[in-house]
mmCIF file of C-alpha atoms and ligand atoms in Angstrom:
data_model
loop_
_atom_site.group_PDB
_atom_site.id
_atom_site.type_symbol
_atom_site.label_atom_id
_atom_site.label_comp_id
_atom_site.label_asym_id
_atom_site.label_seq_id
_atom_site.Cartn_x
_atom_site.Cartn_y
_atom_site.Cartn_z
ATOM 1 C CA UNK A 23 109.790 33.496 -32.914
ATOM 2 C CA UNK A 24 112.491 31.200 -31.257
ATOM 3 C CA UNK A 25 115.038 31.530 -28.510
ATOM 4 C CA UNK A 26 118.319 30.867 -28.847
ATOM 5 C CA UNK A 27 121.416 31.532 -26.625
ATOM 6 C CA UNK A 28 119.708 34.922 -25.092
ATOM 7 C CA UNK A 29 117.860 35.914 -27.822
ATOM 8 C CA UNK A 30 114.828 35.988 -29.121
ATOM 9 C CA UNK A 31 114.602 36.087 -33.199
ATOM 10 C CA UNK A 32 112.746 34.647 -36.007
ATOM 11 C CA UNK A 33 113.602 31.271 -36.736
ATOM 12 C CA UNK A 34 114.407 32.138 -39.993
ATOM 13 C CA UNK A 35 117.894 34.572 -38.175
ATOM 14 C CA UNK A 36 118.047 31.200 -36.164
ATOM 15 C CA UNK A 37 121.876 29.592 -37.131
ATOM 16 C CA UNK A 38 124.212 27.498 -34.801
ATOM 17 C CA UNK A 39 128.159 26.986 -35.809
ATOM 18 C CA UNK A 40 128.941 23.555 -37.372
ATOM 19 C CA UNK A 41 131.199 22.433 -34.414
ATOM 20 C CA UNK A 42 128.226 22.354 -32.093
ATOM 21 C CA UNK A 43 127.744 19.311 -29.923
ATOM 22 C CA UNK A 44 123.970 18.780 -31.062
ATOM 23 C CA UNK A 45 124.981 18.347 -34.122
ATOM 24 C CA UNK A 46 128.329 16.412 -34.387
ATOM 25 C CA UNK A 47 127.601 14.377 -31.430
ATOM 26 C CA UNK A 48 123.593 14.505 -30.591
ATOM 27 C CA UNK A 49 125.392 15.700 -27.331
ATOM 28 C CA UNK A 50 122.456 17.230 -26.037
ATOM 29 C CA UNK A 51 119.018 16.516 -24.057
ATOM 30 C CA UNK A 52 115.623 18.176 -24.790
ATOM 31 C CA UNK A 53 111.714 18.966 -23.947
ATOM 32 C CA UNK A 54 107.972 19.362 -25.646
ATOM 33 C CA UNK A 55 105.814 21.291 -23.783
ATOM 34 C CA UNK A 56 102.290 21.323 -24.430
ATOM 35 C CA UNK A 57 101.237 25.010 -24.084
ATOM 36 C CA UNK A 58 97.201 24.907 -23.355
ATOM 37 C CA UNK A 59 96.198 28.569 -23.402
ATOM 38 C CA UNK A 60 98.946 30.707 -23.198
ATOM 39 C CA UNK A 61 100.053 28.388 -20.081
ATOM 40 C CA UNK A 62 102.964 25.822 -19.941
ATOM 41 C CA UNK A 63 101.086 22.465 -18.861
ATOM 42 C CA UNK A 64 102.962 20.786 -15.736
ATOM 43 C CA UNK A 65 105.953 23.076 -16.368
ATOM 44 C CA UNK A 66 107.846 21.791 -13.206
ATOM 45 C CA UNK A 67 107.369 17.798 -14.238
ATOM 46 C CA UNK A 68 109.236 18.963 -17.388
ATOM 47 C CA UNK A 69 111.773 21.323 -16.045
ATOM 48 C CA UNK A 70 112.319 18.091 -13.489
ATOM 49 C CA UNK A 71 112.886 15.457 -16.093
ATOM 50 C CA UNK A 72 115.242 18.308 -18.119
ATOM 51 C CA UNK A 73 117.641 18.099 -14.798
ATOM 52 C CA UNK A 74 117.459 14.550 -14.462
ATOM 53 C CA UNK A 75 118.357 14.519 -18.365
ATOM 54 C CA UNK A 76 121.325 17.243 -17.818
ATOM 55 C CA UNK A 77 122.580 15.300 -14.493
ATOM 56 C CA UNK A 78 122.703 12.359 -17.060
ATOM 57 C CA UNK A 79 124.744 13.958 -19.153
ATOM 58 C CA UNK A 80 126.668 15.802 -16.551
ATOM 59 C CA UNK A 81 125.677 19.327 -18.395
ATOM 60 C CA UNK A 82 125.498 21.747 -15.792
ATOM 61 C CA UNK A 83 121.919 23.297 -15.975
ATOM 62 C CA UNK A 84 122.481 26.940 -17.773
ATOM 63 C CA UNK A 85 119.479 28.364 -16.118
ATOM 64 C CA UNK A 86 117.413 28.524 -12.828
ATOM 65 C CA UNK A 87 113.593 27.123 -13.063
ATOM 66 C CA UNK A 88 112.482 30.750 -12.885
ATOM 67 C CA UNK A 89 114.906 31.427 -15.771
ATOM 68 C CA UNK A 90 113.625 28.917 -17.576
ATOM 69 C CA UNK A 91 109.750 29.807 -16.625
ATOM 70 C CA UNK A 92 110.549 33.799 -17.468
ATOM 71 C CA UNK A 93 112.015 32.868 -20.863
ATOM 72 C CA UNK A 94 109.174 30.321 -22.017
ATOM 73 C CA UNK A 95 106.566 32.486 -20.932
ATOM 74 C CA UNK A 96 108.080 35.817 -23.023
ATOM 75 C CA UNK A 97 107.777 32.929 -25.896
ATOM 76 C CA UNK A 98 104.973 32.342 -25.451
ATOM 77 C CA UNK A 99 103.644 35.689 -25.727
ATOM 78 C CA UNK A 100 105.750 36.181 -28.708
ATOM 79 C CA UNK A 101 104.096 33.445 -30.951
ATOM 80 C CA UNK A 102 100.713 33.537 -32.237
ATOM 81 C CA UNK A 103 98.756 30.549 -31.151
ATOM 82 C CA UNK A 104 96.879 30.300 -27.862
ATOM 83 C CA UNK A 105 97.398 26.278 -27.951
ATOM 84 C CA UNK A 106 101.420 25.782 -28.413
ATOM 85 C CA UNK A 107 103.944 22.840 -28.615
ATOM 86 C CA UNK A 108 107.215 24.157 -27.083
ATOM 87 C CA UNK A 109 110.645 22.389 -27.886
ATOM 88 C CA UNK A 110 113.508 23.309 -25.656
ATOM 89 C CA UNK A 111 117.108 21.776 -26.415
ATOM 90 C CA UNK A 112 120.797 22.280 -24.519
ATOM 91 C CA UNK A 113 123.494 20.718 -25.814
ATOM 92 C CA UNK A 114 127.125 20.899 -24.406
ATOM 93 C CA UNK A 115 128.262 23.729 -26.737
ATOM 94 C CA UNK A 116 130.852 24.254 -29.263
ATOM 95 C CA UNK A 117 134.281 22.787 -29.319
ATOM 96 C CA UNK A 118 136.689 21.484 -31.607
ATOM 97 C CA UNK A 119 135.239 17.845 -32.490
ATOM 98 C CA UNK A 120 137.004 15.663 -29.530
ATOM 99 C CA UNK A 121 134.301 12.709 -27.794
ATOM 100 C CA UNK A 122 135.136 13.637 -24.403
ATOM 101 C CA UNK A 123 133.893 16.668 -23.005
ATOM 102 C CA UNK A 124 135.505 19.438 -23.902
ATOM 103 C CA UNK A 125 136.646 21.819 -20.521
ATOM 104 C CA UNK A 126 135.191 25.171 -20.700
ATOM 105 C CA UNK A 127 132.363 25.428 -23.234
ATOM 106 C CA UNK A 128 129.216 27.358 -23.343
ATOM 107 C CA UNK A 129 125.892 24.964 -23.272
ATOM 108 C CA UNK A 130 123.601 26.197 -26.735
ATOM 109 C CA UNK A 131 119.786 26.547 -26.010
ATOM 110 C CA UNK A 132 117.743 27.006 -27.778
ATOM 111 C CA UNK A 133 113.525 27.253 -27.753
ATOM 112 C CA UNK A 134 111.057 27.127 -30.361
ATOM 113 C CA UNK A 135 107.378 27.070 -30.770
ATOM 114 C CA UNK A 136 105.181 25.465 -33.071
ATOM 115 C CA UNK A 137 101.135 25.913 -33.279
ATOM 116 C CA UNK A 138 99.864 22.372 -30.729
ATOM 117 C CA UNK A 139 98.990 19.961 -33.540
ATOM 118 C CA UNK A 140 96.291 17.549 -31.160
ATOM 119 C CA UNK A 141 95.026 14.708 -31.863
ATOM 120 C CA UNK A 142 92.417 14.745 -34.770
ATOM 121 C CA UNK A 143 88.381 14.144 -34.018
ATOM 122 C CA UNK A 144 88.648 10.483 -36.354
ATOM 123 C CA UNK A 145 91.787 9.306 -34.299
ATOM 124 C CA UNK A 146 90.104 9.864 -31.037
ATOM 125 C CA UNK A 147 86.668 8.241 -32.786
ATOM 126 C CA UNK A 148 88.600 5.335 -34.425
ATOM 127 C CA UNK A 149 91.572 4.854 -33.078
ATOM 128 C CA UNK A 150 95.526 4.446 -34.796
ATOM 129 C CA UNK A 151 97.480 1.320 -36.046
ATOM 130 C CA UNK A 152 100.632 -0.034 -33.939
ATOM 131 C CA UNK A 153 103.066 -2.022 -35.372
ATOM 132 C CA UNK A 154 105.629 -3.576 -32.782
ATOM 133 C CA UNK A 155 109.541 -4.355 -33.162
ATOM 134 C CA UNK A 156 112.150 -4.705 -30.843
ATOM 135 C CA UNK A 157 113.178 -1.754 -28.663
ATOM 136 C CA UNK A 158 117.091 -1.969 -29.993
ATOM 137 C CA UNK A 159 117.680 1.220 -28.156
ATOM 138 C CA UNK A 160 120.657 1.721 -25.694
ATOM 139 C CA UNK A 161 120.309 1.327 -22.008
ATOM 140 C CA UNK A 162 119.095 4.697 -20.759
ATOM 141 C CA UNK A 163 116.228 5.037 -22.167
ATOM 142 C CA UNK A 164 115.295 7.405 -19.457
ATOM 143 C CA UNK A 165 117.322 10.323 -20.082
ATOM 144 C CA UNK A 166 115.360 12.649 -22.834
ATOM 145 C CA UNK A 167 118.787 12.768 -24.996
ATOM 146 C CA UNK A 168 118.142 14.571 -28.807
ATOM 147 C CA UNK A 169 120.391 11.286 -30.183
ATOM 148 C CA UNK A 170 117.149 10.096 -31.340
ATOM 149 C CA UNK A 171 117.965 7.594 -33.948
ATOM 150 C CA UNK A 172 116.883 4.402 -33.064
ATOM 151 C CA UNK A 173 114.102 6.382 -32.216
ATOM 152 C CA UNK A 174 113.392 7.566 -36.169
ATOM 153 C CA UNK A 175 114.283 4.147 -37.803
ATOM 154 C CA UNK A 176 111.930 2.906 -35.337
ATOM 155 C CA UNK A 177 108.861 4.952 -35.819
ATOM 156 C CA UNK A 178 109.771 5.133 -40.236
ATOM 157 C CA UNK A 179 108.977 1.384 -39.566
ATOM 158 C CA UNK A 180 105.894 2.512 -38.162
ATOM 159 C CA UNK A 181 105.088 5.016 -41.324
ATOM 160 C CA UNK A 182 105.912 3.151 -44.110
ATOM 161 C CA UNK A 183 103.635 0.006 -42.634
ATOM 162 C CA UNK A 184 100.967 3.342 -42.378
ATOM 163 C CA UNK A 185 100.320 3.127 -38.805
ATOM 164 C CA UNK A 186 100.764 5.775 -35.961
ATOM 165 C CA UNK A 187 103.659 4.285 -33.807
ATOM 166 C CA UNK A 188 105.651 1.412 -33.271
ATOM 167 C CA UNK A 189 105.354 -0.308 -29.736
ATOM 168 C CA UNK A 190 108.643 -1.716 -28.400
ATOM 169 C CA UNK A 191 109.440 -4.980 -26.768
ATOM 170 C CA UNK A 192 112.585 -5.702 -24.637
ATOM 171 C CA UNK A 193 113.161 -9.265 -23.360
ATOM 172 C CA UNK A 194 109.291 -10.346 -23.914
ATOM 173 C CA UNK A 195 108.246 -6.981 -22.364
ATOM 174 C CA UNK A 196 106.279 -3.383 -23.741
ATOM 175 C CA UNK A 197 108.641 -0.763 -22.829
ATOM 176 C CA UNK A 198 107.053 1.956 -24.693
ATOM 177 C CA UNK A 199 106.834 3.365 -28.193
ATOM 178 C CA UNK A 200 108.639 5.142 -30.318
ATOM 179 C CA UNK A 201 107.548 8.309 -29.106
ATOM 180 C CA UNK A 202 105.471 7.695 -26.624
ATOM 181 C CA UNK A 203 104.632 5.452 -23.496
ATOM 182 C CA UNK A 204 102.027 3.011 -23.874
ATOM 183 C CA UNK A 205 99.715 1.577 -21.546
ATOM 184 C CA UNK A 206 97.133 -1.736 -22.206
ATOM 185 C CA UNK A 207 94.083 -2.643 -20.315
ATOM 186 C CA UNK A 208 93.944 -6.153 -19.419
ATOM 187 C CA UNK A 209 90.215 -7.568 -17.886
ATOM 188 C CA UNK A 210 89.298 -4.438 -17.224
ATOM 189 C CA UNK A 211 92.947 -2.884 -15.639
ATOM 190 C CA UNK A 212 94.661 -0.557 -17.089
ATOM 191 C CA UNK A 213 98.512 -1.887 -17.089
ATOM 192 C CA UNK A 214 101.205 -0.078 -17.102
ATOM 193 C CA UNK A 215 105.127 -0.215 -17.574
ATOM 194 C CA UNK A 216 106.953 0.842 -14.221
ATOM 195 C CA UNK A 217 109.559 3.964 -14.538
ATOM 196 C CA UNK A 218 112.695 2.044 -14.890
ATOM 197 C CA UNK A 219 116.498 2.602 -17.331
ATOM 198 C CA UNK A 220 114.014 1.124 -20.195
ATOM 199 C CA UNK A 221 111.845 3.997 -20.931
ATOM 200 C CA UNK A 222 111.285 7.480 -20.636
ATOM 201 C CA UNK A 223 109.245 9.029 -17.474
ATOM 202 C CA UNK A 224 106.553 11.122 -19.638
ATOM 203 C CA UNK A 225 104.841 13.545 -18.007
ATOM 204 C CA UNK A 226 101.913 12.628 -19.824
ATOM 205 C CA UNK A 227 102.536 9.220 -18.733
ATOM 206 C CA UNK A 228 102.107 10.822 -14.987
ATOM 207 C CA UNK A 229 98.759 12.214 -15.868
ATOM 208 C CA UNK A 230 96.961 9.137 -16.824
ATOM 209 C CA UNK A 231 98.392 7.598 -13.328
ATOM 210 C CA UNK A 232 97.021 10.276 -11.597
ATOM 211 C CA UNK A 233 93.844 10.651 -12.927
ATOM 212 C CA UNK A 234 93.581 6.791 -12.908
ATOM 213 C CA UNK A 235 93.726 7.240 -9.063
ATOM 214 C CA UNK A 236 91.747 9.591 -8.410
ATOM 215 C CA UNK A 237 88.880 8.296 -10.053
ATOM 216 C CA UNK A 238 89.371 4.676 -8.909
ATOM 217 C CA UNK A 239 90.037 3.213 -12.343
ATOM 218 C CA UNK A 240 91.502 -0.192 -11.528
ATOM 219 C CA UNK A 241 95.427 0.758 -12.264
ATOM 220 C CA UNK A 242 98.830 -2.180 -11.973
ATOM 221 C CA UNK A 243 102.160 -0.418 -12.767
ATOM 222 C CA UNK A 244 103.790 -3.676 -13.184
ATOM 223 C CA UNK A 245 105.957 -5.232 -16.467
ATOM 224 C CA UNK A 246 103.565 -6.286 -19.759
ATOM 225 C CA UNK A 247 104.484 -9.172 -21.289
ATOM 226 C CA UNK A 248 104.152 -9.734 -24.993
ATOM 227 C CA UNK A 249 101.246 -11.649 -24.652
ATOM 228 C CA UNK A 250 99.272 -9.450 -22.433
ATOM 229 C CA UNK A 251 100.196 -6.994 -24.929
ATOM 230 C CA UNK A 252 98.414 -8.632 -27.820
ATOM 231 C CA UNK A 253 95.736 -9.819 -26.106
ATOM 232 C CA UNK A 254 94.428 -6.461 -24.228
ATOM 233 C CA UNK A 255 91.338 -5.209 -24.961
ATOM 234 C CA UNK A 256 92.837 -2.193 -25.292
ATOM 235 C CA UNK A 257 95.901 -0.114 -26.201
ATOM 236 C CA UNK A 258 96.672 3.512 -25.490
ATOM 237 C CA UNK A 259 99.477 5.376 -26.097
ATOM 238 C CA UNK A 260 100.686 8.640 -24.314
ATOM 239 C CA UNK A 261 103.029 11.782 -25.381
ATOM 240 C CA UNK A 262 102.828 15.369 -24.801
ATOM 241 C CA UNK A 263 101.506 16.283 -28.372
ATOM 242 C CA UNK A 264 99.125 13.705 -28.635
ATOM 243 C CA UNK A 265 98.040 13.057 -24.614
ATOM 244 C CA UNK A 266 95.872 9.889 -24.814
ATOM 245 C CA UNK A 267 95.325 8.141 -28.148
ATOM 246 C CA UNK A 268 93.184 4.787 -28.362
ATOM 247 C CA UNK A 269 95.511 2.114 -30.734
ATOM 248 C CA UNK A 270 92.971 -0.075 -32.694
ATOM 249 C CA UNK A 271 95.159 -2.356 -34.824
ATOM 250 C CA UNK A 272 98.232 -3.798 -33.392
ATOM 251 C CA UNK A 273 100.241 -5.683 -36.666
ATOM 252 C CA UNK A 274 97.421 -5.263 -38.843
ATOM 253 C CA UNK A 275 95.158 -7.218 -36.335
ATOM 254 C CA UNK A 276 92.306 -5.758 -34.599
ATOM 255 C CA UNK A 277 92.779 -4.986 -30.384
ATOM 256 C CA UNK A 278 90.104 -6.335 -28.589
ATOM 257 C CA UNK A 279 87.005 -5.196 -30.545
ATOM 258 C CA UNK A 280 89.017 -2.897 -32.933
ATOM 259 C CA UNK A 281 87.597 0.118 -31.288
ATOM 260 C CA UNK A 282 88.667 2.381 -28.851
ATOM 261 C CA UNK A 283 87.376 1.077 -25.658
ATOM 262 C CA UNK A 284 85.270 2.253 -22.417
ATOM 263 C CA UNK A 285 88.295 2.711 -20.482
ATOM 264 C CA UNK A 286 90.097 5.125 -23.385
ATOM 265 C CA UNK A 287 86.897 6.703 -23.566
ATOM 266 C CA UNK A 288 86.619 7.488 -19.620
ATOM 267 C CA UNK A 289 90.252 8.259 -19.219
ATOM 268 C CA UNK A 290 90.190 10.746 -22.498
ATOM 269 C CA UNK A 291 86.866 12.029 -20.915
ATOM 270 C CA UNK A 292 88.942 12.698 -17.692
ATOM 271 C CA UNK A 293 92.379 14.653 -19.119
ATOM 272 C CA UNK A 294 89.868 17.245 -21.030
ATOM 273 C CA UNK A 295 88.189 17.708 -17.489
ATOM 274 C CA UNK A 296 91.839 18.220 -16.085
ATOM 275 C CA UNK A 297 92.492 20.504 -18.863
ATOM 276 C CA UNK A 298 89.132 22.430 -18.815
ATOM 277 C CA UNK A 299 89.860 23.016 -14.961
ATOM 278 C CA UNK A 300 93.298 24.459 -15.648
ATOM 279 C CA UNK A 301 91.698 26.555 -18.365
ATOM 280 C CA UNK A 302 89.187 27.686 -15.920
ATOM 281 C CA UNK A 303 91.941 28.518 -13.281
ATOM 282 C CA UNK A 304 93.715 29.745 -15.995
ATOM 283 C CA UNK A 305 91.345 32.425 -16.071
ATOM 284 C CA UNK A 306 90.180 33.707 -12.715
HETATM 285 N N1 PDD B 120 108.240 12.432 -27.103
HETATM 286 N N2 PDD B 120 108.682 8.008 -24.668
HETATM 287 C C1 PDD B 120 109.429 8.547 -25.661
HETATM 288 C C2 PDD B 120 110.524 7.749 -26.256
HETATM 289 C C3 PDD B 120 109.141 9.866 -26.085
HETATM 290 O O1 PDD B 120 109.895 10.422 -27.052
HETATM 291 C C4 PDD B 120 108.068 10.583 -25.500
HETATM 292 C C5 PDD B 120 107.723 11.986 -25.895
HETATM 293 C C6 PDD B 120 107.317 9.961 -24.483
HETATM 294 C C7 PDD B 120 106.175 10.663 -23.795
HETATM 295 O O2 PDD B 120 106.628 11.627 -22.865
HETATM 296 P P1 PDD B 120 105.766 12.920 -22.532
HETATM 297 O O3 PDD B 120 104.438 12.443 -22.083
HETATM 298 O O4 PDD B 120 106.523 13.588 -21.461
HETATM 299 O O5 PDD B 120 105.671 13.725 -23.817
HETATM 300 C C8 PDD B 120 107.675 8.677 -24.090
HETATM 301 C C9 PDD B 120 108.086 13.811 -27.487
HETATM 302 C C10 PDD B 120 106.680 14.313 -27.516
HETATM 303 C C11 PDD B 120 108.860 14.054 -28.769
HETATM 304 O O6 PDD B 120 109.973 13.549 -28.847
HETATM 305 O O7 PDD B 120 108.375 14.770 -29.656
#
């Protein structure tokens, strides 16, 4: 079952107009929520980042946070799995095809949910490939927009080399990945890429901060070079389907020992604690 424009249906009933935004213009911004339990995980981080997305765009939010909350969590409870991967998108509406905004339109929303594909057991245990490339991607990388282009010919690179993600670098620095932010460890600190115009603000990415703190792993949110990059012992990558994933080959050569390292292995052991307490909140 999906949402769309005040109604909930079978995505199969789903069907927008031609003339919409989204799809002429990839005028539009977007969210994926990980749903752990029948709960939305850190549901105001991503109702935050959607109105820091819509300000972007200058899209007037169509809904209140408790709108929004009320009509995820009837979704929720319309779909079947207990573990869910929401995907929420508002574009600017249909109008005759014109660049500039048109002047009264109707924003298009739409919701869906798909069953939470995790992680699997052998990526946590061995780790994914990386390939890197230049991040050729505009200059606000912040905003959550659904033109995701550079985006898809950046991770294809990725999947026809057979690896996991592409990891971006912008004037000799790791921005972030294709889908994902990315974080190395370097003697023993985990490093990682400061909020700025040059990547998106994951709520995932938030997590690992957090935890990092308050469990005294040695943390720098400062720029990675290139070289740091290739010669960390370690390489994680972040994103709200996958949460933490170890990378063990970076261009076909191995990172540090070509296993996932102590540090991935304390900071995974740390977000399933986080989750297992929500869970256990969750229910009493
Ligand atoms: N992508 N950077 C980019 C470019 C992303 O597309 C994503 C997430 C992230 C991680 O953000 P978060 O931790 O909030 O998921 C970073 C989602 C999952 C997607 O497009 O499917």
């Amino acid at each position: 079952m999906i949402y769309l424009n005040g109604e909930f249906m079978p995505i199969e009933k789903a069907v927008i107009p031609v003339l919409d935004r989204g799809f002429i213009f990839g005028d539009g911004v977007y969210e994926v929520i990980p749903v752990y339990a029948r709960r939305p995980f850190r549901l105001g981080g991503h109702l935050a980042r959607l109105q820091a997305s819509l300000d972007s765009i200058r899209l007037k939010n169509p809904h209140h946070d408790s709108q929004w909350q009320k009509l995820i969590e009837r979704l929720i409870e319309l779909n079947e799995s207990d573990d869910q991967s929401l995907y929420l998108q508002v574009t600017r509406g249909v109008a005759k095809r014109d660049h500039a905004f048109p002047e009264t339109v109707t924003p298009t929303v739409f919701i869906m949910s798909n069953p939470l594909m995790p992680a699997t057991a052998d990526q946590i245990e061995n780790g994914v490939g990386a390939i890197t490339a230049p991040d050729n991607r505009w200059l606000r990388c912040d905003v959550k927009s659904t033109a995701l282009l550079p985006n898809v010919l950046l991770r294809q690179l990725a999947a026809d080399a057979g690896c996991a993600e592409t990891l971006l670098l912008r004037d000799g620095m790791l921005t972030e990945g294709s889908a994902s932010n990315a974080f190395v460890v370097s003697e023993g600190v985990v490093l990682a890429p400061p909020k700025s115009n040059l990547m998106l603000p994951g709520i995932t990415y938030d997590v690992v901060l957090e935890l990092a703190q308050a469990n005294d792993v040695p943390l720098e949110v400062r720029n990675v070079s290139e070289s740091e990059l290739r010669g960390g012992e370690e390489i994680w990558i972040t994103s709200s389907s996958k949460e933490v994933l170890p990378v063990t080959t970076l261009d076909g050569k191995a990172v540090g020992k070509g296993r996932p390292g102590p540090a991935f292995r304390r900071m995974h052991g740390l977000f399933q604690d986080h989750k297992a307490q929500l869970r256990r909140t969750a229910n009493g």
